[in-house]
PDB file of C-alpha atoms and ligand atoms in Angstrom:
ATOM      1  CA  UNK A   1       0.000   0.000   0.000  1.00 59.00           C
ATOM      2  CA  UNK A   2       1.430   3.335  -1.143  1.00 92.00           C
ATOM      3  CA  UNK A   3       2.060   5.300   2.020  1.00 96.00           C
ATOM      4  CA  UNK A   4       1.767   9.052   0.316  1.00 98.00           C
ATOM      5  CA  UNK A   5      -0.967   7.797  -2.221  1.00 98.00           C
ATOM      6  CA  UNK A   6      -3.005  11.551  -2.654  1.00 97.00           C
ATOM      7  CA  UNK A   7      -0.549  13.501  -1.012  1.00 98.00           C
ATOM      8  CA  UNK A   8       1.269  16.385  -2.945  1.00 98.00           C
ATOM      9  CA  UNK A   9       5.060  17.373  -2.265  1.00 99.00           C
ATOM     10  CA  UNK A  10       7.172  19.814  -2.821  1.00 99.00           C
ATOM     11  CA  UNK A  11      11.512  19.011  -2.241  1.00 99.00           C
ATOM     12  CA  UNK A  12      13.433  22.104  -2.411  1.00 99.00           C
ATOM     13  CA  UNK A  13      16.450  21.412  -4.290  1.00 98.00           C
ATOM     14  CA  UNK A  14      15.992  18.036  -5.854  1.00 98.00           C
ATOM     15  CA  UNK A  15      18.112  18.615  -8.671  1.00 98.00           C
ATOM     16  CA  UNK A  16      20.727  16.226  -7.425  1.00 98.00           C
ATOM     17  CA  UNK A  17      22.105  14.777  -3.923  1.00 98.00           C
ATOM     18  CA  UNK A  18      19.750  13.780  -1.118  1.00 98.00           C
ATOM     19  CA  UNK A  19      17.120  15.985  -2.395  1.00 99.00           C
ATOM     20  CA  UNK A  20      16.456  13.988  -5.446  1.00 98.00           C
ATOM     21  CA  UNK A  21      16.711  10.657  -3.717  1.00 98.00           C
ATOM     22  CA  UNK A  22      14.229  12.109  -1.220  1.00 99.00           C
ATOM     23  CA  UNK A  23      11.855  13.164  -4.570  1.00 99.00           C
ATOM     24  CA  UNK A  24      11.815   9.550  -5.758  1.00 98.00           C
ATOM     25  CA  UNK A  25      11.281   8.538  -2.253  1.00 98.00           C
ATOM     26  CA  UNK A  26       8.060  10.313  -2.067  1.00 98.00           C
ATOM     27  CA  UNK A  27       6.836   9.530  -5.642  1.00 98.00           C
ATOM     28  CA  UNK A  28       7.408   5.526  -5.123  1.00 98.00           C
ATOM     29  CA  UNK A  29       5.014   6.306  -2.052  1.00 98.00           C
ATOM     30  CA  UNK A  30       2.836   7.532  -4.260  1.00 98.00           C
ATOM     31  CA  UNK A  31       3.102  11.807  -3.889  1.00 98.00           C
ATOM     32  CA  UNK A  32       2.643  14.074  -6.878  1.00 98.00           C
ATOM     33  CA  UNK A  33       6.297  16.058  -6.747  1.00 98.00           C
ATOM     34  CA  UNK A  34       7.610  19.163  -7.511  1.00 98.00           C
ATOM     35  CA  UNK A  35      10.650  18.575  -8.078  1.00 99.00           C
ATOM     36  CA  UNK A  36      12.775  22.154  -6.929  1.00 98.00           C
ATOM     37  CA  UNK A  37      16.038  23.339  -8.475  1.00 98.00           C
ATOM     38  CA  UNK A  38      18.084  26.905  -8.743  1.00 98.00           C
ATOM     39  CA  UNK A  39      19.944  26.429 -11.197  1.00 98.00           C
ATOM     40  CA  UNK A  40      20.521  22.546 -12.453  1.00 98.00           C
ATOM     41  CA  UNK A  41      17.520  22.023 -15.041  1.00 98.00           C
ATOM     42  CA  UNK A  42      18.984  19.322 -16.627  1.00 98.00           C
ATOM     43  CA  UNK A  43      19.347  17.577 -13.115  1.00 98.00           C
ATOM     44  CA  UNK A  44      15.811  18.319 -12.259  1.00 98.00           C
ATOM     45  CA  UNK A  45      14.085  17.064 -15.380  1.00 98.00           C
ATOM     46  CA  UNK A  46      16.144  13.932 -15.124  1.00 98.00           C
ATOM     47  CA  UNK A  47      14.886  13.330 -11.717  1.00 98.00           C
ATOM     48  CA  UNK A  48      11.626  14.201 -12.932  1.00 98.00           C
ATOM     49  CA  UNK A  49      11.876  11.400 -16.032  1.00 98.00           C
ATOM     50  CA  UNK A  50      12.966   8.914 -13.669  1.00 98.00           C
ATOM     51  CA  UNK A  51       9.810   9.793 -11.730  1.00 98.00           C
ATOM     52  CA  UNK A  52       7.810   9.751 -14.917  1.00 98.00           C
ATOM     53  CA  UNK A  53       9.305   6.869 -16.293  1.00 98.00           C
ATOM     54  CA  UNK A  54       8.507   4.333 -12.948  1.00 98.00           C
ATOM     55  CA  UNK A  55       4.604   5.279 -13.266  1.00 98.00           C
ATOM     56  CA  UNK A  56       4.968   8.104 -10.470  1.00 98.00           C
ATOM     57  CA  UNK A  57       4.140  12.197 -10.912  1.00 98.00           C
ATOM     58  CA  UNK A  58       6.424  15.190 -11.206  1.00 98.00           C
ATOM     59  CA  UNK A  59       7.280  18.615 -12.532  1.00 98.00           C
ATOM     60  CA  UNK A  60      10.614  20.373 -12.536  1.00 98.00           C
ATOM     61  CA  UNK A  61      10.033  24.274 -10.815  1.00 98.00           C
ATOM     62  CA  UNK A  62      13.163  26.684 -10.742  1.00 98.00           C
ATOM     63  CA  UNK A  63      13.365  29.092  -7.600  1.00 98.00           C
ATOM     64  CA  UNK A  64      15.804  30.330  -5.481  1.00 98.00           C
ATOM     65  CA  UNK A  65      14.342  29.976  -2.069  1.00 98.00           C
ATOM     66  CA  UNK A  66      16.419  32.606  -0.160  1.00 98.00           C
ATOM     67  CA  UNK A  67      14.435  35.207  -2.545  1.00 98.00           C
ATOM     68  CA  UNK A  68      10.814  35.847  -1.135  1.00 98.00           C
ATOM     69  CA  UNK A  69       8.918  36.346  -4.859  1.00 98.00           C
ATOM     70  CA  UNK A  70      11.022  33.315  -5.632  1.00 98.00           C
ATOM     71  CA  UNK A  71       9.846  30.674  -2.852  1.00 98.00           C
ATOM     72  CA  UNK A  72       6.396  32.152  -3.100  1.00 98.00           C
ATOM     73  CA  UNK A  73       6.432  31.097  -6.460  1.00 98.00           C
ATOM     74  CA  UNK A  74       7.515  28.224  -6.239  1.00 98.00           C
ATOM     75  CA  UNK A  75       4.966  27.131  -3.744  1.00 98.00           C
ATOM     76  CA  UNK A  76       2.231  28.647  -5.912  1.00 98.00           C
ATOM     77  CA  UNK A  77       3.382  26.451  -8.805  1.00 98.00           C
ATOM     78  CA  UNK A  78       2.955  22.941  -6.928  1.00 98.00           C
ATOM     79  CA  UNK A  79      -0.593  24.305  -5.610  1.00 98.00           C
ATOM     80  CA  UNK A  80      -1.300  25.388  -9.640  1.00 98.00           C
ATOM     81  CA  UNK A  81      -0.189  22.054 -10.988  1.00 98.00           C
ATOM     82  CA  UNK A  82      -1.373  19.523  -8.350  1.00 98.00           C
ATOM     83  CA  UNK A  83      -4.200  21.383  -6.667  1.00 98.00           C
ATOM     84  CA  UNK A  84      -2.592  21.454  -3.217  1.00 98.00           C
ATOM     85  CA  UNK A  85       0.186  21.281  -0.655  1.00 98.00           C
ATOM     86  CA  UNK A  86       0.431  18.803   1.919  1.00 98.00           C
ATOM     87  CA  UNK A  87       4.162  17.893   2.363  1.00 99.00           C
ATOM     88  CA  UNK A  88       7.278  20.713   1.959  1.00 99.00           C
ATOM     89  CA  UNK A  89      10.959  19.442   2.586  1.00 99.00           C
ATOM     90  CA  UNK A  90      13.180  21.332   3.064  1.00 99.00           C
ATOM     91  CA  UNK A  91      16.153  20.178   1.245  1.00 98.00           C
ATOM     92  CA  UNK A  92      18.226  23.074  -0.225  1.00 98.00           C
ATOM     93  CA  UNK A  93      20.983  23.804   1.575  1.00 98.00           C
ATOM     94  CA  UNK A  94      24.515  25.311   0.144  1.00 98.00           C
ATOM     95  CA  UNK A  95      28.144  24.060   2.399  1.00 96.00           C
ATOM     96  CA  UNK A  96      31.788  24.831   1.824  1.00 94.00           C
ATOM     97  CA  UNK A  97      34.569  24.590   4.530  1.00 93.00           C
ATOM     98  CA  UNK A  98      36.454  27.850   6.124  1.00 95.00           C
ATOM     99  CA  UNK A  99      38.852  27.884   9.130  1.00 97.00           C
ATOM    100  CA  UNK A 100      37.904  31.114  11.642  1.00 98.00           C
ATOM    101  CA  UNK A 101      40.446  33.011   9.970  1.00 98.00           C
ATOM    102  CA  UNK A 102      38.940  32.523   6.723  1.00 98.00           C
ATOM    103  CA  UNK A 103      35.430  33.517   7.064  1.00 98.00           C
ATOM    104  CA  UNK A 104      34.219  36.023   5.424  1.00 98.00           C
ATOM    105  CA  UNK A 105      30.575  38.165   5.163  1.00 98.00           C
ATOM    106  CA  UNK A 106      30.244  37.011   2.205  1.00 98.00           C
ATOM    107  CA  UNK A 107      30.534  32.709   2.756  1.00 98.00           C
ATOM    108  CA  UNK A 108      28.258  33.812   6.498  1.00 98.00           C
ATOM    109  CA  UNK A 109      25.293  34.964   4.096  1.00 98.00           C
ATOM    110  CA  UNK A 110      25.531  32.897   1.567  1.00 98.00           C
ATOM    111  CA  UNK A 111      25.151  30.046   3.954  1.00 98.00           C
ATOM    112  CA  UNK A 112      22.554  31.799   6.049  1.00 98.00           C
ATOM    113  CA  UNK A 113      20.475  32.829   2.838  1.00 98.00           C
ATOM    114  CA  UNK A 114      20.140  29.820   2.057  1.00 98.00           C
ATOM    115  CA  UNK A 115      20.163  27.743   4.676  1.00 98.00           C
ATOM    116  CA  UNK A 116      18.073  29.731   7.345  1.00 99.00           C
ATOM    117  CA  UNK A 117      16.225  32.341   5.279  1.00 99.00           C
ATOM    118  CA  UNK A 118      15.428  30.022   2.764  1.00 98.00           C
ATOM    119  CA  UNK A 119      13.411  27.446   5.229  1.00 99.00           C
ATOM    120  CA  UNK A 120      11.565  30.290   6.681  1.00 99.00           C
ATOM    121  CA  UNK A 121      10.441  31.604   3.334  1.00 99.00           C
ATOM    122  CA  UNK A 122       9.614  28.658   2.142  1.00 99.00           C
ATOM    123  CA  UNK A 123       7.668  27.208   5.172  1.00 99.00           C
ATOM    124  CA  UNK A 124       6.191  30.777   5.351  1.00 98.00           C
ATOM    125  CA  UNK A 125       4.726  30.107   1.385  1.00 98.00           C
ATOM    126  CA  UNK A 126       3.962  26.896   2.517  1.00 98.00           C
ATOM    127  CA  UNK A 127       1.807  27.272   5.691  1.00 98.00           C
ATOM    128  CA  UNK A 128      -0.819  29.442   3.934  1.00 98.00           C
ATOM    129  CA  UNK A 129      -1.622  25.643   1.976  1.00 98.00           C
ATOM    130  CA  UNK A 130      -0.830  23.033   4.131  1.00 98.00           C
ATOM    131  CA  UNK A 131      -4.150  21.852   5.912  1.00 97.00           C
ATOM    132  CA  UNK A 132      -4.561  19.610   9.178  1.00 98.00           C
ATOM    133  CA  UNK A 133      -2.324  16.686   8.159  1.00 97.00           C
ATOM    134  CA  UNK A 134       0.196  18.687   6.912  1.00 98.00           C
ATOM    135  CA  UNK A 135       4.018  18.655   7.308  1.00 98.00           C
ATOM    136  CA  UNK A 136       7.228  20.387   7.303  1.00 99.00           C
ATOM    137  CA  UNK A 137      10.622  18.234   7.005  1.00 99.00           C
ATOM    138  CA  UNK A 138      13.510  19.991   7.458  1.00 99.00           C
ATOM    139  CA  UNK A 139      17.162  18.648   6.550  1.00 99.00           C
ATOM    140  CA  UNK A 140      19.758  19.779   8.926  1.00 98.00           C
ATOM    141  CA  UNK A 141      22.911  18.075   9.566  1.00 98.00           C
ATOM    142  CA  UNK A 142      24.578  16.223  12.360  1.00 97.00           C
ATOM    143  CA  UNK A 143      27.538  18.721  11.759  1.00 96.00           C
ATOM    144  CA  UNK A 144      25.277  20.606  14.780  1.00 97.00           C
ATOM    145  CA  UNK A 145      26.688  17.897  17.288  1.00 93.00           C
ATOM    146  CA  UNK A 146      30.191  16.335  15.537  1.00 91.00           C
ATOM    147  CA  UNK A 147      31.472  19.886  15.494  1.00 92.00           C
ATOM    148  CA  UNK A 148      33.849  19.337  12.515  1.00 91.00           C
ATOM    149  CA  UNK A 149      36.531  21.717  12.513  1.00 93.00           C
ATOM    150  CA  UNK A 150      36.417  24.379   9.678  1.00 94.00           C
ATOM    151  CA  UNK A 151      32.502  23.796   9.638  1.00 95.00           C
ATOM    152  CA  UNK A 152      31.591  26.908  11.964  1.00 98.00           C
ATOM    153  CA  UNK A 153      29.120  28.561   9.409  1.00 98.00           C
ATOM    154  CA  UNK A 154      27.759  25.877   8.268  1.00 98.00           C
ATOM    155  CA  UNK A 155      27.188  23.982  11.744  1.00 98.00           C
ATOM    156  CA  UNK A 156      25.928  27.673  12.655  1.00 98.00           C
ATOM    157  CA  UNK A 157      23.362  27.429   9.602  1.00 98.00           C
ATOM    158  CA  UNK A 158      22.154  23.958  10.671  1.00 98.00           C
ATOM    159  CA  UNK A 159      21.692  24.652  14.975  1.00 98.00           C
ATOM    160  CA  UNK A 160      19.712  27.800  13.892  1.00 98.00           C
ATOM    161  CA  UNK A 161      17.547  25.465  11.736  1.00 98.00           C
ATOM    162  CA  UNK A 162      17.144  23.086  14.723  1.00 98.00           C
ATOM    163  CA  UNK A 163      15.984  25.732  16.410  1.00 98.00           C
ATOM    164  CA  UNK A 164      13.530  26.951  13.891  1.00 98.00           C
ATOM    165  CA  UNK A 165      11.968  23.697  13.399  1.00 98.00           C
ATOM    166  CA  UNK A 166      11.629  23.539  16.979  1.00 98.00           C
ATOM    167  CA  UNK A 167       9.385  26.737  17.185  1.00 98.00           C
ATOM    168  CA  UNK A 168       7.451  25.935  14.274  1.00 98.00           C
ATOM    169  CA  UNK A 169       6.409  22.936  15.295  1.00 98.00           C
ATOM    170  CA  UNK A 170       5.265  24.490  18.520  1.00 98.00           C
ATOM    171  CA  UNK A 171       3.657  27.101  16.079  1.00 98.00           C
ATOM    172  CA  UNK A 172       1.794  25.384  13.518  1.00 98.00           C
ATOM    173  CA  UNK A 173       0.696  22.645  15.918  1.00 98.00           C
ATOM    174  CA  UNK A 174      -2.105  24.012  16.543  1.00 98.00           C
ATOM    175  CA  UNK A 175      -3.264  23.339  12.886  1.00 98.00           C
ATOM    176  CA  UNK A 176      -2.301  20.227  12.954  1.00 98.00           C
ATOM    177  CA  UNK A 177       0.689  20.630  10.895  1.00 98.00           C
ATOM    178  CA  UNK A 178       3.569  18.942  12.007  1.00 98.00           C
ATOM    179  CA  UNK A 179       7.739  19.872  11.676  1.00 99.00           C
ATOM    180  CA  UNK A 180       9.958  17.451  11.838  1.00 98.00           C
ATOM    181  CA  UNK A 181      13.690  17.725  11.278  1.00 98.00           C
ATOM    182  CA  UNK A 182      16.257  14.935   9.693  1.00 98.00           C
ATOM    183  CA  UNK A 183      20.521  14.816  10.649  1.00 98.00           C
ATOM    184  CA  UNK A 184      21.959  13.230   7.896  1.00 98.00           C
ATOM    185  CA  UNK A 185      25.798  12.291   8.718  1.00 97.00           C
ATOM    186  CA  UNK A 186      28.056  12.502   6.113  1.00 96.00           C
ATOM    187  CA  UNK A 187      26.607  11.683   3.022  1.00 98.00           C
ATOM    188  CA  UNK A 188      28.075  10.997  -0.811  1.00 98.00           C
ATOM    189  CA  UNK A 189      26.793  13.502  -3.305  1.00 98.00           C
ATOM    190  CA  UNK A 190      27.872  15.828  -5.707  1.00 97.00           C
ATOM    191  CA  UNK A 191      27.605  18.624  -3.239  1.00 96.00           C
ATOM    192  CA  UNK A 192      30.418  16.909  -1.237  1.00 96.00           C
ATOM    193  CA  UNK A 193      32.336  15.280  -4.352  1.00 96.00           C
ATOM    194  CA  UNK A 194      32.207  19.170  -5.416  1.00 94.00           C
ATOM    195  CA  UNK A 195      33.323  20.557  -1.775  1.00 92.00           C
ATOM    196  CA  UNK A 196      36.173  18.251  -2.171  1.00 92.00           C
ATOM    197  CA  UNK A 197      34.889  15.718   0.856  1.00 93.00           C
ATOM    198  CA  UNK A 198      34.775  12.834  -1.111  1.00 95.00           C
ATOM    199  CA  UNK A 199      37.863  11.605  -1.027  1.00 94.00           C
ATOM    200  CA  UNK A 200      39.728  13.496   1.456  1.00 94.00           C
ATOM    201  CA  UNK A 201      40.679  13.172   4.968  1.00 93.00           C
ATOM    202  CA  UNK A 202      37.876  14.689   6.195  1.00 91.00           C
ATOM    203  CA  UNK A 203      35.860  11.677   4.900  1.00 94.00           C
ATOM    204  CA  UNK A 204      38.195   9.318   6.200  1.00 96.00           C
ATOM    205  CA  UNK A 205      37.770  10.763   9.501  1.00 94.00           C
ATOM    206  CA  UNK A 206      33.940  10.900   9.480  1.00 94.00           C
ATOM    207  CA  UNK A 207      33.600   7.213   8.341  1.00 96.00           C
ATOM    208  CA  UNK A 208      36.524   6.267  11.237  1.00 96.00           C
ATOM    209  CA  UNK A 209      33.959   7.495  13.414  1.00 94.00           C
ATOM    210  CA  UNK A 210      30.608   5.746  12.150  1.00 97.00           C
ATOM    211  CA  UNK A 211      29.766   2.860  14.131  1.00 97.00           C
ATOM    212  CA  UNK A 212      27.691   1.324  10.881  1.00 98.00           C
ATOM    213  CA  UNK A 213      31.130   1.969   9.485  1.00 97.00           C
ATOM    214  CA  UNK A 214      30.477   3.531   6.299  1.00 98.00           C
ATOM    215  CA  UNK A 215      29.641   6.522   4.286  1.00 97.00           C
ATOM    216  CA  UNK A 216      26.027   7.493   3.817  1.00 98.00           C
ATOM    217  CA  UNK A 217      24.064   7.207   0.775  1.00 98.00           C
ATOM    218  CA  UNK A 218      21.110   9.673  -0.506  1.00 98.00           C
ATOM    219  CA  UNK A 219      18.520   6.986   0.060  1.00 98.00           C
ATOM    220  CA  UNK A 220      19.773   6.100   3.237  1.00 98.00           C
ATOM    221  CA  UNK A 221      18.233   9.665   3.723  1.00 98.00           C
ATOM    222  CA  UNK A 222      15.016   9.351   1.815  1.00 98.00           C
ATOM    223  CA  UNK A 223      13.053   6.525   3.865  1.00 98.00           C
ATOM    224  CA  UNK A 224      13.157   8.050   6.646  1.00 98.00           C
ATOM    225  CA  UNK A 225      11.737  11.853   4.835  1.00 98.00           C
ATOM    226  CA  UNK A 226       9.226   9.432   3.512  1.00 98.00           C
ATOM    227  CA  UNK A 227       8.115   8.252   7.015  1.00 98.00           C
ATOM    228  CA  UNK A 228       8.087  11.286   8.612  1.00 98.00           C
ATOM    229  CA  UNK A 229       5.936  12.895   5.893  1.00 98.00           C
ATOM    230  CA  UNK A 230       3.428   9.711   6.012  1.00 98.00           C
ATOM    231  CA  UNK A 231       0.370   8.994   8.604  1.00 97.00           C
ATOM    232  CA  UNK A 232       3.028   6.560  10.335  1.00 98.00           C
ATOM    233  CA  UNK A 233       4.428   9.475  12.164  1.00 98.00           C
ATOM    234  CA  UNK A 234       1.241  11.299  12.866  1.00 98.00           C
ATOM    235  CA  UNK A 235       2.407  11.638  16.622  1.00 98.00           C
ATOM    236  CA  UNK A 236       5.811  13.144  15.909  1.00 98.00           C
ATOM    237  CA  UNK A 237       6.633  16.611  16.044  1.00 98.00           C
ATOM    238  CA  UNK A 238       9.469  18.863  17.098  1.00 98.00           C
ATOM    239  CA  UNK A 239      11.737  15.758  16.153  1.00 98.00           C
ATOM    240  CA  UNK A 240      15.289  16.128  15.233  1.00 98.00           C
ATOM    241  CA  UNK A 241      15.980  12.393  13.568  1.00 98.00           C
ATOM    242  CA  UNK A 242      19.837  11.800  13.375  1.00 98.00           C
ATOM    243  CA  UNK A 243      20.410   9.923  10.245  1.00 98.00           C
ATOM    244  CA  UNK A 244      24.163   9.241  10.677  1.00 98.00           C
ATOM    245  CA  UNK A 245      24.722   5.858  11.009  1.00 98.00           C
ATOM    246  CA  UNK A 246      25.563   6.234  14.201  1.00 97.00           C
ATOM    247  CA  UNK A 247      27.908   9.113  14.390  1.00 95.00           C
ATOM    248  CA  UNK A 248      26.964  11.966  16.929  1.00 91.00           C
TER     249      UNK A 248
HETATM  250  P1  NAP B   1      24.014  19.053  -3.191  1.00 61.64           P
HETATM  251  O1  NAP B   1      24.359  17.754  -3.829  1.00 61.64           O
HETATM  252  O2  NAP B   1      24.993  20.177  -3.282  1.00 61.64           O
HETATM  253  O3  NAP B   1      22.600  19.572  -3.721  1.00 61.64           O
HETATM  254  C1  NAP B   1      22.120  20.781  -3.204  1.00 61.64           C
HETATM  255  C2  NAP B   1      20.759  21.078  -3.783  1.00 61.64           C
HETATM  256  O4  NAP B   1      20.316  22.333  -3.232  1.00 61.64           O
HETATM  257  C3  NAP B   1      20.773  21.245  -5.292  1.00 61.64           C
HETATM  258  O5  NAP B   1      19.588  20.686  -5.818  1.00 61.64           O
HETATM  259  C4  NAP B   1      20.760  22.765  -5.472  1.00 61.64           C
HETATM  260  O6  NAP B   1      20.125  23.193  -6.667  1.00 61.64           O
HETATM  261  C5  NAP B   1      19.911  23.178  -4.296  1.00 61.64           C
HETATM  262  N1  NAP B   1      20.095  24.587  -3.950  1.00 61.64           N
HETATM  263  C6  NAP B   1      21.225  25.243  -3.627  1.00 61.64           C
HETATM  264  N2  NAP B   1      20.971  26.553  -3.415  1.00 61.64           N
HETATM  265  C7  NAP B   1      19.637  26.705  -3.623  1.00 61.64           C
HETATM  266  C8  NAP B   1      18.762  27.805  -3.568  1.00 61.64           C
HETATM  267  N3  NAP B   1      19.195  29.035  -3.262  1.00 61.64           N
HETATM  268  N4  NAP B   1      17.452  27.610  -3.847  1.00 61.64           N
HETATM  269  C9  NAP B   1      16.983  26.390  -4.176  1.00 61.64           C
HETATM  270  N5  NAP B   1      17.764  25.300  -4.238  1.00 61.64           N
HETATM  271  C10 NAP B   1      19.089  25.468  -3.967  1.00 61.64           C
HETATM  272  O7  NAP B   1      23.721  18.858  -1.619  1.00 61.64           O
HETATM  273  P2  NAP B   1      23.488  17.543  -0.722  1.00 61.64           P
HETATM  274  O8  NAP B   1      24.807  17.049  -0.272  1.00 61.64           O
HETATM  275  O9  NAP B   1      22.548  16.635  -1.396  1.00 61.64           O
HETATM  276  O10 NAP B   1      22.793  18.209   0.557  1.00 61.64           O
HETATM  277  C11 NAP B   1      21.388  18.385   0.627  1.00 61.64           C
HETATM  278  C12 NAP B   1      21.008  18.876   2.012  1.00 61.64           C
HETATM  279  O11 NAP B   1      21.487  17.948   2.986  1.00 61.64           O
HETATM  280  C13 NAP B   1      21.621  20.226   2.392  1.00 61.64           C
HETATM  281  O12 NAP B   1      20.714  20.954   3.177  1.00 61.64           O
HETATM  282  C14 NAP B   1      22.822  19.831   3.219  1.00 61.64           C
HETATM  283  O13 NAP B   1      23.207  20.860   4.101  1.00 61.64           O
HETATM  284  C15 NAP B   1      22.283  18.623   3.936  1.00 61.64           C
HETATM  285  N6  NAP B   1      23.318  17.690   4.410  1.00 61.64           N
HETATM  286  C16 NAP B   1      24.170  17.088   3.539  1.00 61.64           C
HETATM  287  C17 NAP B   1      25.126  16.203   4.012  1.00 61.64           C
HETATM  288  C18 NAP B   1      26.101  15.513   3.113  1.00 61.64           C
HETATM  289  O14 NAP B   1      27.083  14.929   3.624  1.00 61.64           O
HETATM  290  N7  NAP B   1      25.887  15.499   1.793  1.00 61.64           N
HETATM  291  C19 NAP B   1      25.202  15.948   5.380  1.00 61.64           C
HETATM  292  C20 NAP B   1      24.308  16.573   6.248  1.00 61.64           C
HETATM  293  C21 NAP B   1      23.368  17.436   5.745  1.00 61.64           C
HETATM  294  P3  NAP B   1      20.961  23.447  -8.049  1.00 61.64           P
HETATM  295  O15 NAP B   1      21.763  22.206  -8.273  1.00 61.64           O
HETATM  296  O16 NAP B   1      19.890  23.655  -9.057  1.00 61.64           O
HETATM  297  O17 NAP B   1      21.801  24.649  -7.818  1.00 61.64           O
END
């Protein structure tokens, strides 16, 4: 039995990485997806024909959702297309690695635009069309607890999410909508093959220190997205899920 049959998602940048596993995650539950990117079309409309192609729903929707026209749109366009909203995660995040006396303004922003500012605008589009049953999943990053050196931003980026999806939660529960955050651990994808993790000592380190004693994958992210966005978790809220293999 499809878990998400009916159910409409959006998954803020699915081009590539765990956001697109977490897109096919939901449509092989049975959600209609928009499928979110900035700037990778191509990545997007393959993750959409993959959809497609295994019987499931999908469109590709650019946006850039640290701009407010930009996430409203982009909300707007899953409602216009699929008639509703009931599931937004909260995928897109932006990471690259700076020792204290390398940060600058401009890497704090960047990750805080997107990172921060882009949850909140997008939840903010979002909770004008999610209904009772609704739900928020937010991906943060175990980075908040392992406290990887150089990381300082970034782990900065990902407790202030923790924090938002704490208040949220509290907020929107009266509506019935419930937020719910996932901690991957380190995870291959082409955001960290690009940061120049893959490979490195950094990733030797972080697998060293996972008791499952390996790197993650995207999908080991997806099933549990597509359990907390399903009736199964009805009674969770205010959850931070560390999806790490065991690292903390
Ligand atoms: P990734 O491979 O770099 O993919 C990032 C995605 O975010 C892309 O689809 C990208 O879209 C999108 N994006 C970036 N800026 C955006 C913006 N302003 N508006 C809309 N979309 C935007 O990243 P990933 O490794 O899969 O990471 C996904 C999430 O998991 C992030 O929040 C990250 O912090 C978190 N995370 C990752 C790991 C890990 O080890 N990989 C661990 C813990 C947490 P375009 O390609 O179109 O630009």
């Amino acid at each position: 039995m499809s878990k998400l049959a009916g159910k409409v998602a959006v998954v803020t940048g699915a081009s590539k990485g765990i956001g697109a596993a977490i897109a096919k995650g939901l449509a092989k539950e049975g959600a209609a997806v928009v499928v979110n990117y900035a700037s990778s079309k191509a990545g997007a409309e393959a993750v959409v024909a993959a959809i497609t192609a295994a019987g499931g729903r999908a469109v590709a929707v650019q946006g850039d959702v640290s701009d407010a026209a930009q996430a409203q749109g982009l909300i707007e366009a899953a409602v216009k297309q699929f008639g509703k909203l009931d599931v937004l995660v909260n995928n897109s995040g932006v990471y690259e690695f700076a020792a204290l006396e390398e940060i600058t303004e401009a890497h704090y922003r960047r990750l805080f635009d997107v990172n921060v500012l882009g949850v909140l605008l997008a939840s903010q589009a979002a909770s004008k069309h999610l209904g009772e049953g609704g739900t928020i999943i937010n991906i943060s990053s175990a980075i908040t607890h392992v406290h990887t050196p150089s990381a300082a931003v970034y782990a900065g980026t990902k407790g202030a999410l923790n924090a938002v999806s704490g208040v949220l939660a509290n907020e929107l529960a009266p509506r019935k909508i419930r937020v719910n955050t996932v901690s991957p651990g380190f995870v291959v994808t082409e955001g960290t093959h690009t940061a120049g993790v893959v490979g490195s000592d950094m990733e030797t380190s972080l697998v060293a220190q996972t008791p499952l004693g390996r790197a993650g994958q995207p999908d080991d992210i997806a099933g549990v997205v597509a359990f907390l966005a399903s009736d199964d978790a009805r009674w969770l809220t205010g959850e931070v899920i560390t999806a790490s293999g065991g690292i903390r």
